[in-house]
CSV table of C-alpha atoms in Angstrom, one decimal:
chain,number,residue,atom,x,y,z
A,924,MET,CA,17.5,43.2,117.1
A,925,LYS,CA,17.3,46.9,117.9
A,926,LYS,CA,21.0,46.9,118.9
A,927,LEU,CA,21.9,45.1,115.6
A,928,LEU,CA,19.9,47.7,113.6
A,929,VAL,CA,21.8,50.6,115.3
A,930,THR,CA,25.1,49.0,114.6
A,931,LEU,CA,24.2,48.4,110.9
A,932,LEU,CA,23.1,52.0,110.5
A,933,PHE,CA,26.3,53.2,112.1
A,934,LEU,CA,28.4,51.1,109.6
A,935,ILE,CA,26.3,52.4,106.7
A,936,ASN,CA,26.8,56.0,107.8
A,937,SER,CA,30.5,55.5,108.3
A,938,THR,CA,30.9,53.9,104.9
A,939,TYR,CA,29.0,56.8,103.3
A,940,ALA,CA,31.2,59.3,105.2
A,941,ASP,CA,34.4,57.6,104.1
A,942,SER,CA,33.2,57.6,100.4
A,943,ASP,CA,32.3,61.3,100.7
A,944,ILE,CA,35.8,62.1,102.0
A,945,TRP,CA,37.4,60.1,99.2
A,946,ASN,CA,35.3,61.7,96.5
A,947,LYS,CA,36.4,65.2,97.7
A,948,LEU,CA,40.1,64.1,97.9
A,949,VAL,CA,40.3,62.9,94.3
A,950,ARG,CA,38.9,66.2,92.9
A,951,SER,CA,41.3,68.6,91.1
A,952,ASN,CA,40.2,71.4,93.5
A,953,ARG,CA,40.4,69.2,96.6
A,954,VAL,CA,42.0,71.8,98.8
A,955,GLU,CA,38.7,73.8,98.7
A,956,TYR,CA,37.1,70.8,100.4
A,957,TYR,CA,39.8,70.4,103.1
A,958,PRO,CA,37.8,72.2,105.9
A,959,GLY,CA,34.9,69.7,105.4
A,960,ILE,CA,37.4,66.8,105.2
A,961,ILE,CA,39.1,67.9,108.4
A,962,LYS,CA,35.8,68.2,110.2
A,963,SER,CA,34.9,64.6,109.2
A,964,LEU,CA,38.3,63.4,110.5
A,965,ILE,CA,37.8,65.3,113.8
A,966,ASP,CA,34.4,63.7,114.2
A,967,LYS,CA,36.3,60.3,114.0
A,968,ASN,CA,38.8,61.6,116.6
A,969,LEU,CA,41.6,61.6,113.9
A,970,TYR,CA,43.3,64.7,115.0
A,971,HIS,CA,46.9,63.8,114.1
A,972,THR,CA,45.7,62.3,110.9
A,973,SER,CA,44.1,65.7,109.9
A,974,VAL,CA,47.3,67.7,110.5
A,975,PRO,CA,48.8,67.4,107.0
A,976,TYR,CA,45.5,68.7,105.5
A,977,LEU,CA,45.5,71.7,107.9
A,978,LYS,CA,49.0,72.6,106.9
A,979,GLU,CA,48.4,72.2,103.2
A,980,TYR,CA,45.3,74.4,103.4
A,981,LEU,CA,47.3,77.1,105.1
A,982,VAL,CA,50.2,76.8,102.6
A,983,THR,CA,48.1,76.7,99.4
A,984,SER,CA,45.1,78.9,100.1
A,985,GLY,CA,46.5,82.4,100.3
A,986,THR,CA,44.7,84.5,102.9
A,987,VAL,CA,42.4,82.2,104.9
A,988,LYS,CA,39.1,83.9,105.7
A,989,ASN,CA,37.1,80.9,107.0
A,990,ALA,CA,35.8,81.1,110.5
A,991,ASN,CA,34.9,77.4,110.4
A,992,PHE,CA,38.5,76.5,109.5
A,993,ASP,CA,39.8,78.7,112.3
A,994,ARG,CA,37.7,76.8,114.8
A,995,LEU,CA,39.0,73.5,113.4
A,996,ILE,CA,42.6,74.6,113.8
A,997,ASP,CA,41.8,75.6,117.5
A,998,GLU,CA,40.3,72.1,118.1
A,999,VAL,CA,43.1,70.2,116.5
A,1000,ILE,CA,45.9,72.1,118.1
A,1001,GLU,CA,44.3,71.7,121.5
A,1002,LYS,CA,44.7,67.9,121.0
A,1003,VAL,CA,47.9,67.7,119.0
A,1004,GLY,CA,49.9,70.6,120.5
A,1005,ASP,CA,51.3,73.7,118.8
A,1006,ARG,CA,54.8,72.5,118.1
A,1007,GLN,CA,54.0,70.8,114.7
A,1008,PHE,CA,52.7,74.2,113.5
A,1009,VAL,CA,55.6,76.3,114.9
A,1010,LEU,CA,57.7,74.8,112.2
A,1011,LEU,CA,55.7,76.4,109.5
A,1012,PRO,CA,57.2,79.6,108.0
A,1013,GLU,CA,55.8,82.9,109.2
A,1014,LYS,CA,54.3,83.8,105.9
A,1015,TYR,CA,51.9,80.9,106.1
A,1016,LEU,CA,51.0,81.3,109.7
A,1017,SER,CA,50.2,85.0,109.1
A,1018,ARG,CA,47.5,83.9,106.6
A,1019,SER,CA,45.1,82.6,109.2
A,1020,ASN,CA,42.9,84.7,111.6
A,1021,SER,CA,42.8,81.8,114.0
A,1022,PRO,CA,43.7,83.1,117.5
A,1023,THR,CA,45.6,79.9,118.1
A,1024,ILE,CA,47.7,80.3,115.0
A,1025,LYS,CA,48.2,84.0,115.9
A,1026,TYR,CA,49.5,82.8,119.3
A,1027,ILE,CA,51.9,80.4,117.5
A,1028,LEU,CA,53.1,83.2,115.2
A,1029,ALA,CA,53.7,85.5,118.2
A,1030,LYS,CA,55.7,82.7,119.9
A,1031,LYS,CA,57.8,82.2,116.8
A,1032,LEU,CA,58.4,86.0,116.6
A,1033,LEU,CA,59.4,86.1,120.2
A,1034,ARG,CA,62.0,83.5,119.7
A,1035,LYS,CA,63.5,85.6,117.0
A,1036,ARG,CA,63.4,88.6,119.3
A,1037,LYS,CA,60.9,90.5,117.1
A,1038,LEU,CA,59.3,91.8,120.2
A,1039,SER,CA,57.2,94.6,118.8
A,1040,GLU,CA,55.6,92.4,116.1
A,1041,ALA,CA,54.8,89.7,118.7
A,1042,ARG,CA,53.4,92.2,121.1
A,1043,THR,CA,51.1,93.7,118.4
A,1044,ILE,CA,49.7,90.3,117.5
A,1045,LEU,CA,49.1,89.4,121.2
A,1046,THR,CA,47.3,92.6,122.0
A,1047,SER,CA,45.1,92.9,118.9
A,1048,ASN,CA,44.4,89.5,117.5
A,1049,ILE,CA,43.3,87.3,120.4
A,1050,GLU,CA,40.0,88.0,122.0
A,1051,LYS,CA,39.7,88.3,125.7
A,1052,ASP,CA,37.3,85.4,126.0
A,1053,HIS,CA,39.2,83.1,123.7
A,1054,PRO,CA,40.7,79.9,125.3
A,1055,MET,CA,44.2,80.9,124.1
A,1056,ARG,CA,44.0,84.3,126.0
A,1057,PRO,CA,45.6,83.0,129.2
A,1058,PHE,CA,48.6,81.6,127.2
A,1059,ALA,CA,48.8,84.8,125.2
A,1060,SER,CA,48.9,86.8,128.4
A,1061,HIS,CA,51.8,84.7,129.6
A,1062,LEU,CA,53.7,85.4,126.4
A,1063,LEU,CA,52.9,89.1,126.6
A,1064,GLY,CA,54.3,89.2,130.2
A,1065,MET,CA,57.5,87.6,129.0
A,1066,ILE,CA,57.9,90.3,126.3
A,1067,TYR,CA,57.4,93.1,128.7
A,1068,SER,CA,60.0,91.5,131.0
A,1069,ILE,CA,62.5,91.1,128.2
A,1070,GLU,CA,62.0,94.8,127.3
A,1071,ARG,CA,62.7,95.6,131.0
A,1072,ASN,CA,59.2,97.0,131.4
A,1073,TYR,CA,58.8,95.3,134.7
A,1074,VAL,CA,55.7,97.2,135.9
A,1075,ASP,CA,53.7,96.1,132.8
A,1076,SER,CA,55.2,92.7,133.0
A,1077,ILE,CA,54.0,92.2,136.6
A,1078,ASN,CA,50.6,93.5,135.8
A,1079,GLU,CA,50.3,91.2,132.7
A,1080,PHE,CA,51.5,88.2,134.7
A,1081,LYS,CA,48.9,88.9,137.4
A,1082,LYS,CA,46.2,89.1,134.7
A,1083,CYS,CA,47.5,85.8,133.3
A,1084,VAL,CA,47.1,84.1,136.8
A,1085,SER,CA,43.5,85.4,137.0
A,1086,LEU,CA,42.7,84.3,133.4
A,1087,SER,CA,44.2,80.9,133.9
A,1088,THR,CA,42.4,80.3,137.2
A,1089,SER,CA,39.0,81.4,135.7
A,1090,ALA,CA,39.5,79.2,132.6
A,1091,LEU,CA,40.1,76.1,134.8
A,1092,SER,CA,36.4,76.0,135.7
A,1093,ASP,CA,35.3,76.3,132.0
A,1094,SER,CA,37.6,73.5,130.6
A,1095,PRO,CA,36.2,70.0,130.6
A,1096,SER,CA,39.5,68.5,129.2
A,1097,ALA,CA,41.9,67.1,131.8
A,1098,GLN,CA,44.7,67.9,129.4
A,1099,ARG,CA,43.8,71.5,129.0
A,1100,GLN,CA,43.3,71.9,132.7
A,1101,ARG,CA,46.9,70.6,133.3
A,1102,GLN,CA,48.1,73.1,130.7
A,1103,LEU,CA,46.2,75.9,132.4
A,1104,ILE,CA,47.6,75.0,135.8
A,1105,ILE,CA,51.2,75.0,134.5
A,1106,ASN,CA,50.5,78.3,132.7
A,1107,ARG,CA,49.1,79.8,135.9
A,1108,ASP,CA,52.2,78.7,137.8
A,1109,TYR,CA,54.6,80.0,135.2
A,1110,CYS,CA,52.8,83.4,135.4
A,1111,SER,CA,53.1,83.4,139.2
A,1112,ALA,CA,56.8,82.6,138.7
A,1113,GLY,CA,56.9,85.4,136.1
A,1114,ILE,CA,55.9,87.9,138.7
A,1115,ALA,CA,58.7,86.8,141.0
A,1116,ARG,CA,61.2,86.8,138.1
A,1117,ALA,CA,60.2,90.4,137.1
A,1118,TYR,CA,60.7,91.6,140.7
A,1119,TYR,CA,64.1,89.8,140.7
A,1120,ALA,CA,65.1,91.3,137.4
A,1121,ALA,CA,64.2,94.7,138.8
A,1122,LYS,CA,66.4,94.0,141.9
A,1123,ASP,CA,63.3,94.1,144.2
A,1124,TYR,CA,64.4,91.0,146.1
A,1125,LEU,CA,62.0,91.3,149.0
A,1126,ASN,CA,58.9,91.3,146.8
A,1127,ALA,CA,60.5,88.6,144.6
A,1128,ASP,CA,60.8,86.4,147.8
A,1129,LEU,CA,57.1,86.9,148.6
A,1130,ALA,CA,56.0,86.3,145.0
A,1131,PHE,CA,57.9,83.0,144.8
A,1132,LEU,CA,55.8,81.7,147.7
A,1133,ASP,CA,52.7,81.9,145.5
A,1134,VAL,CA,53.8,78.9,143.6
A,1135,GLU,CA,52.6,75.8,145.4
A,1136,LYS,CA,55.2,73.1,146.3
A,1137,SER,CA,53.0,70.6,144.5
A,1138,SER,CA,53.5,72.4,141.2
A,1139,LEU,CA,55.4,70.7,138.5
A,1140,ILE,CA,57.6,73.8,138.1
A,1141,TRP,CA,58.4,74.4,141.8
A,1142,PRO,CA,61.7,72.4,141.8
A,1143,GLU,CA,63.2,74.6,139.1
A,1144,LEU,CA,62.0,77.8,141.0
A,1145,LEU,CA,63.8,76.7,144.2
A,1146,PHE,CA,67.1,77.4,142.5
A,1147,GLU,CA,65.9,80.9,141.5
A,1148,GLU,CA,64.7,81.5,145.1
A,1149,ALA,CA,68.2,80.5,146.3
A,1150,TRP,CA,69.8,83.1,144.0
A,1151,ASN,CA,67.3,85.7,145.2
A,1152,SER,CA,68.4,85.0,148.8
A,1153,TYR,CA,72.1,85.2,147.7
A,1154,TYR,CA,71.6,88.7,146.3
A,1155,LYS,CA,69.9,89.7,149.5
A,1156,GLY,CA,73.1,88.6,151.3
A,1157,ASP,CA,71.2,85.9,153.2
A,1158,TYR,CA,73.7,83.1,152.4
A,1159,ASN,CA,72.4,80.8,155.1
A,1160,ARG,CA,69.0,80.9,153.5
A,1161,THR,CA,70.6,80.2,150.1
A,1162,LEU,CA,72.3,77.1,151.5
A,1163,GLY,CA,69.0,76.0,153.1
A,1164,LYS,CA,67.2,76.3,149.8
A,1165,LEU,CA,69.8,74.3,148.0
A,1166,VAL,CA,70.0,71.5,150.6
A,1167,THR,CA,66.4,70.7,149.7
A,1168,TYR,CA,67.7,69.2,146.5
A,1169,ARG,CA,69.1,66.4,148.6
A,1170,SER,CA,65.6,65.3,149.4
A,1171,PRO,CA,64.8,61.9,147.8
A,1172,VAL,CA,61.6,63.4,146.3
A,1173,LEU,CA,63.8,65.8,144.2
A,1174,SER,CA,66.5,63.3,143.3
A,1175,TYR,CA,65.5,63.5,139.7
A,1176,VAL,CA,66.5,67.2,139.4
A,1177,PHE,CA,69.6,67.7,137.3
A,1178,ASN,CA,71.2,71.1,137.9
A,1179,PRO,CA,75.0,71.3,138.3
A,1180,GLU,CA,74.8,75.0,139.0
A,1181,VAL,CA,73.3,74.1,142.4
A,1182,ASP,CA,76.8,73.1,143.4
A,1183,VAL,CA,78.3,76.3,142.1
A,1184,LEU,CA,75.9,78.4,144.1
A,1185,ASN,CA,76.5,76.2,147.2
A,1186,ALA,CA,80.3,76.8,146.9
A,1187,LEU,CA,79.7,80.5,146.3
A,1188,SER,CA,77.6,80.8,149.4
A,1189,PHE,CA,80.2,79.1,151.6
A,1190,PHE,CA,82.8,81.4,150.0
A,1191,GLN,CA,80.8,84.5,150.9
A,1192,LEU,CA,80.6,83.3,154.5
A,1193,CYS,CA,84.4,82.8,154.3
A,1194,LEU,CA,83.9,79.1,155.1
A,1195,TYR,CA,86.7,78.2,152.7
A,1196,ASN,CA,87.0,74.5,153.7
A,1197,ASP,CA,83.3,73.9,153.1
A,1198,ALA,CA,83.5,75.6,149.7
A,1199,SER,CA,86.6,73.5,148.8
A,1200,ARG,CA,84.7,70.3,149.8
A,1201,VAL,CA,81.8,71.3,147.5
A,1202,ILE,CA,84.2,71.9,144.6
A,1203,GLU,CA,86.1,68.6,145.2
A,1204,ASN,CA,82.9,66.7,145.3
A,1205,TYR,CA,81.7,68.4,142.1
A,1206,TYR,CA,84.9,67.4,140.2
A,1207,ARG,CA,84.6,63.8,141.5
A,1208,LYS,CA,81.0,63.5,140.5
A,1209,TYR,CA,81.0,65.2,137.1
A,1210,GLU,CA,84.5,65.4,135.6
A,1211,LYS,CA,84.5,61.9,133.9
A,1212,GLU,CA,80.7,62.0,133.2
A,1213,THR,CA,80.9,65.4,131.5
A,1214,ARG,CA,83.5,64.0,129.0
A,1215,GLY,CA,81.1,61.1,128.3
A,1216,LEU,CA,78.2,63.4,127.8
A,1217,GLY,CA,80.2,65.6,125.5
A,1218,ARG,CA,81.0,62.6,123.3
A,1219,VAL,CA,77.2,61.8,123.1
A,1220,VAL,CA,76.3,65.3,122.2
A,1221,ASN,CA,79.0,65.6,119.5
A,1222,ARG,CA,78.5,62.1,117.9
A,1223,ARG,CA,74.6,62.3,118.0
A,1224,ARG,CA,74.2,66.0,117.0
A,1225,ASN,CA,71.9,65.1,114.0
A,1226,ASP,CA,70.5,61.8,115.3
A,1227,LEU,CA,67.0,62.8,116.6
A,1228,ASN,CA,65.9,59.1,116.5
A,1229,TYR,CA,68.6,58.3,119.0
A,1230,TYR,CA,67.3,60.9,121.5
A,1231,PHE,CA,63.7,59.8,120.9
A,1232,ASN,CA,64.5,56.2,121.4
A,1233,ILE,CA,66.5,56.6,124.6
A,1234,ALA,CA,63.7,58.7,126.1
A,1235,VAL,CA,61.0,56.1,125.2
A,1236,SER,CA,63.2,53.3,126.4
A,1237,TYR,CA,63.8,55.0,129.7
A,1238,THR,CA,60.0,55.3,130.2
A,1239,GLN,CA,59.9,51.6,129.7
A,1240,GLY,CA,62.5,51.0,132.4
A,1241,LYS,CA,65.5,50.5,130.2
A,1242,LYS,CA,68.4,52.6,131.7
A,1243,SER,CA,71.6,53.8,130.1
A,1244,ASP,CA,75.1,52.7,131.2
A,1245,SER,CA,75.8,56.4,131.9
A,1246,ALA,CA,74.8,57.8,135.3
A,1247,ILE,CA,74.6,61.3,133.9
A,1248,VAL,CA,72.4,60.2,131.0
A,1249,ASN,CA,70.0,58.5,133.4
A,1250,SER,CA,70.0,61.6,135.6
A,1251,LEU,CA,69.2,63.8,132.6
A,1252,LEU,CA,66.4,61.5,131.5
A,1253,ASP,CA,65.0,61.5,135.0
A,1254,SER,CA,64.8,65.2,134.8
A,1255,VAL,CA,63.3,65.3,131.2
A,1256,LEU,CA,60.5,62.9,132.2
A,1257,LYS,CA,59.3,65.3,134.8
A,1258,ASP,CA,59.4,68.3,132.4
A,1259,PRO,CA,55.9,69.7,131.6
A,1260,ALA,CA,56.9,70.5,128.0
A,1261,PHE,CA,58.2,67.0,127.5
A,1262,LEU,CA,55.0,65.5,129.1
A,1263,ASN,CA,52.9,67.5,126.6
A,1264,LEU,CA,54.9,66.2,123.6
A,1265,MET,CA,54.7,62.6,124.8
A,1266,ASP,CA,50.9,62.9,125.6
A,1267,SER,CA,50.4,64.1,122.0
A,1268,TYR,CA,52.4,61.3,120.6
A,1269,LYS,CA,50.5,58.7,122.6
A,1270,ARG,CA,47.2,60.1,121.4
A,1271,GLY,CA,48.5,60.0,117.9
A,1272,LYS,CA,49.4,56.3,118.2
A,1273,GLY,CA,45.9,55.7,119.5
A,1274,GLU,CA,44.6,56.8,116.1
A,1275,ILE,CA,46.3,53.9,114.4
A,1276,ASP,CA,43.5,51.5,115.3
A,1277,LEU,CA,40.9,54.0,114.2
A,1278,VAL,CA,42.5,54.4,110.8
A,1279,ARG,CA,42.7,50.6,110.4
A,1280,ARG,CA,38.9,50.5,110.9
A,1281,VAL,CA,38.3,52.7,107.9
A,1282,GLY,CA,36.4,50.4,105.4
A,1283,HIS,CA,37.3,52.4,102.3
A,1284,THR,CA,40.7,50.9,101.2
A,1285,PRO,CA,42.1,53.7,99.1
A,1286,LEU,CA,41.1,56.3,101.8
A,1287,ARG,CA,42.6,54.1,104.5
A,1288,LYS,CA,46.0,54.0,102.7
A,1289,VAL,CA,46.0,57.8,102.4
A,1290,LEU,CA,45.0,58.4,106.0
A,1291,THR,CA,47.7,55.9,107.1
A,1292,THR,CA,50.3,57.9,105.3
A,1293,ASN,CA,49.0,61.1,106.9
A,1294,LEU,CA,49.1,59.7,110.3
A,1295,LYS,CA,52.6,58.3,109.8
A,1296,ASP,CA,53.8,61.7,108.7
A,1297,SER,CA,52.4,63.4,111.7
A,1298,LEU,CA,53.8,60.7,114.1
A,1299,THR,CA,57.2,60.8,112.5
A,1300,LEU,CA,57.3,64.6,113.0
A,1301,GLN,CA,56.2,64.2,116.6
A,1302,GLN,CA,59.0,61.7,117.2
A,1303,LYS,CA,61.5,64.3,115.8
A,1304,LEU,CA,60.0,67.0,118.0
A,1305,ILE,CA,60.5,64.8,121.1
A,1306,GLY,CA,64.0,63.8,120.0
A,1307,SER,CA,64.8,67.4,119.4
A,1308,TYR,CA,63.6,68.4,122.8
A,1309,VAL,CA,65.7,65.7,124.5
A,1310,LYS,CA,68.7,66.6,122.4
A,1311,ARG,CA,68.3,70.3,123.4
A,1312,THR,CA,68.2,69.2,127.1
A,1313,PHE,CA,71.4,67.3,126.7
A,1314,LYS,CA,73.2,70.2,124.9
A,1315,ILE,CA,72.1,72.7,127.6
A,1316,ALA,CA,73.2,70.3,130.3
A,1317,TYR,CA,76.6,69.9,128.7
A,1318,SER,CA,76.9,73.7,128.3
A,1319,HIS,CA,76.0,74.2,132.0
A,1320,LEU,CA,78.5,71.6,133.1
A,1321,THR,CA,81.3,73.1,131.1
A,1322,LYS,CA,80.5,76.6,132.4
A,1323,SER,CA,80.2,75.3,136.0
A,1324,PHE,CA,83.7,73.8,135.7
A,1325,ALA,CA,85.0,77.1,134.7
A,1326,SER,CA,83.3,78.8,137.6
A,1327,MET,CA,84.5,76.2,140.1
A,1328,SER,CA,88.1,76.5,138.8
A,1329,TYR,CA,88.0,80.3,139.2
A,1330,LEU,CA,86.5,79.9,142.7
A,1331,LYS,CA,89.2,77.4,143.6
A,1332,LEU,CA,91.9,79.9,142.8
A,1333,GLU,CA,90.1,82.6,144.9
A,1334,ILE,CA,89.8,80.2,147.9
A,1335,LEU,CA,93.5,79.5,147.7
A,1336,ALA,CA,94.3,83.2,147.7
A,1337,LYS,CA,92.0,83.8,150.7
A,1338,LYS,CA,93.4,80.9,152.6
A,1339,LYS,CA,96.9,82.2,152.0
A,1340,ASP,CA,95.9,85.7,153.2
A,1341,ARG,CA,94.3,84.2,156.3
A,1342,LEU,CA,97.4,82.1,157.0
A,1343,TYR,CA,99.7,85.2,156.8
A,1344,SER,CA,97.4,87.3,158.9
A,1345,GLY,CA,97.5,84.7,161.8
A,1346,VAL,CA,93.7,84.2,162.0
A,1347,GLN,CA,92.8,81.1,164.0
A,1348,ASP,CA,89.8,78.9,164.4
A,1349,PHE,CA,86.5,80.8,164.9
A,1350,GLY,CA,85.1,78.3,167.4
A,1351,LYS,CA,81.4,77.6,167.3
A,1352,ARG,CA,80.1,77.4,163.7
A,1353,GLY,CA,76.3,77.2,163.9
A,1354,ASP,CA,73.9,79.1,166.2
A,1355,ILE,CA,70.3,80.3,166.0
A,1356,ALA,CA,71.7,83.8,166.6
A,1357,TYR,CA,73.0,83.8,163.1
A,1358,LEU,CA,69.6,83.3,161.5
A,1359,GLN,CA,67.9,86.1,159.6
A,1360,LYS,CA,64.1,85.6,159.8
A,1361,THR,CA,60.9,87.6,159.5
A,1362,GLN,CA,57.9,87.5,161.8
A,1363,LYS,CA,56.2,84.9,159.6
A,1364,GLN,CA,59.2,82.5,159.7
A,1365,TYR,CA,59.6,80.1,162.6
A,1366,PHE,CA,62.5,78.0,164.0
A,1367,TRP,CA,62.7,74.2,164.2
A,1368,ASN,CA,65.7,72.0,164.5
A,1369,PHE,CA,66.5,69.8,161.5
A,1370,ASN,CA,66.7,66.1,162.5
A,1371,GLY,CA,68.0,64.7,159.2
A,1372,GLU,CA,64.7,63.8,157.7
A,1373,PHE,CA,63.0,65.7,154.8
A,1374,TRP,CA,59.3,66.4,155.2
A,1375,ALA,CA,57.2,67.5,152.3
A,1376,ASP,CA,55.8,70.6,154.1
A,1377,GLU,CA,59.3,71.7,155.0
A,1378,LEU,CA,60.9,71.5,151.6
A,1379,GLY,CA,62.4,74.8,150.5
A,1380,ASP,CA,62.1,76.3,154.0
A,1381,TYR,CA,65.4,75.2,155.4
A,1382,VAL,CA,67.9,77.8,156.6
A,1383,PHE,CA,71.5,77.2,157.8
A,1384,ALA,CA,72.7,78.9,160.9
A,1385,LEU,CA,76.4,79.4,160.2
A,1386,ARG,CA,78.4,82.3,161.5
A,1387,SER,CA,80.3,84.2,158.9
A,1388,GLU,CA,84.1,83.9,159.4
A,1389,CYS,CA,84.9,87.0,157.3
A,1390,ASN,CA,87.0,89.6,159.1
């Protein structure tokens, strides 16, 4: 009887709340009531459903001076993600004092290379104890790095690592914790990248080691580590870094430039036959597939639904007929940004049942339209992200073919010079004597098996055959 009474009271309260929302929505000055309406929707866990009201309030209200509204924005964006709001024009974003909106505005300005404006927002509008501060610190470190102010960039990235680590213990949300971990790791990578950009390759090497191999971003950093070793002249270590991509655990990584750097490293060691084999394998693997990818990119340039659907289908086990498309989708599905977009979409779909339970029929219809609008936009954002990945991949493949063609000509010239000079076989190719290592690096023989704790630590021991 007591349980029945509690259920009845809940239904009465819910019906009253729905009627209250509807009464506010039908008023001529309804926008004034949006903060209260949004709060009621959040209480029902209808975050995506509330997004259109948040946007309309920003667009129609002039300057927003409402601390409660700012808190609502922060709460909704934490659940929905910031990409739906990045699409708003700057003039509307600038109306809010919400630190989260200020962060979004700074991100938008950074993309337009309005660095000074973005820096001012990040340094003066987001409090030190606000949950967005670690993410703002990451953005600020990027700005300093773009400006080639590497000292401030490194200091800001170090601050970002500290802020992200501290915030982890304060965040009860598993989703926010994942975002903070990724943010921390990107800031650690930012330190290494700043050293690399400053041509301080030794410190860059050490900084790259601060990103754990279990990190979602570690596979992409391995390629950057390989370039760092290349510029140090340690081509054997570059080759060792790159061979890690042959590990089954990294089979999803799509990066045709790995082959280019492989060929370049063999070329620098004057191992021209090895470099030629890499180039031949590259042409065999990608020449036909690249043409096919080019047709997809050109034919589907405006079809975001296509890219959304192939990504969702792939998550359900439906593969494409194209090997390169499958490889790209494998890579996309491990991408932290894509994972955030998909998580948001799944949470939005979870609101469908909640909206169906709304007893007030006219309100239910309005909320259904709201949710549909938000989910449709989220689908487009996902489709746009996949499309962008395909376009970048096609561009990298095309540029890599140009690099390989040039390198092929260089190898032919070098082989001709070697032939005319009468240089013969150099004999033994590999030996521990050719290894460059520090006191903290140790030697083991590779037995053909990839072990998790060894990934990224392999080094070739090839003797240079340069005169």
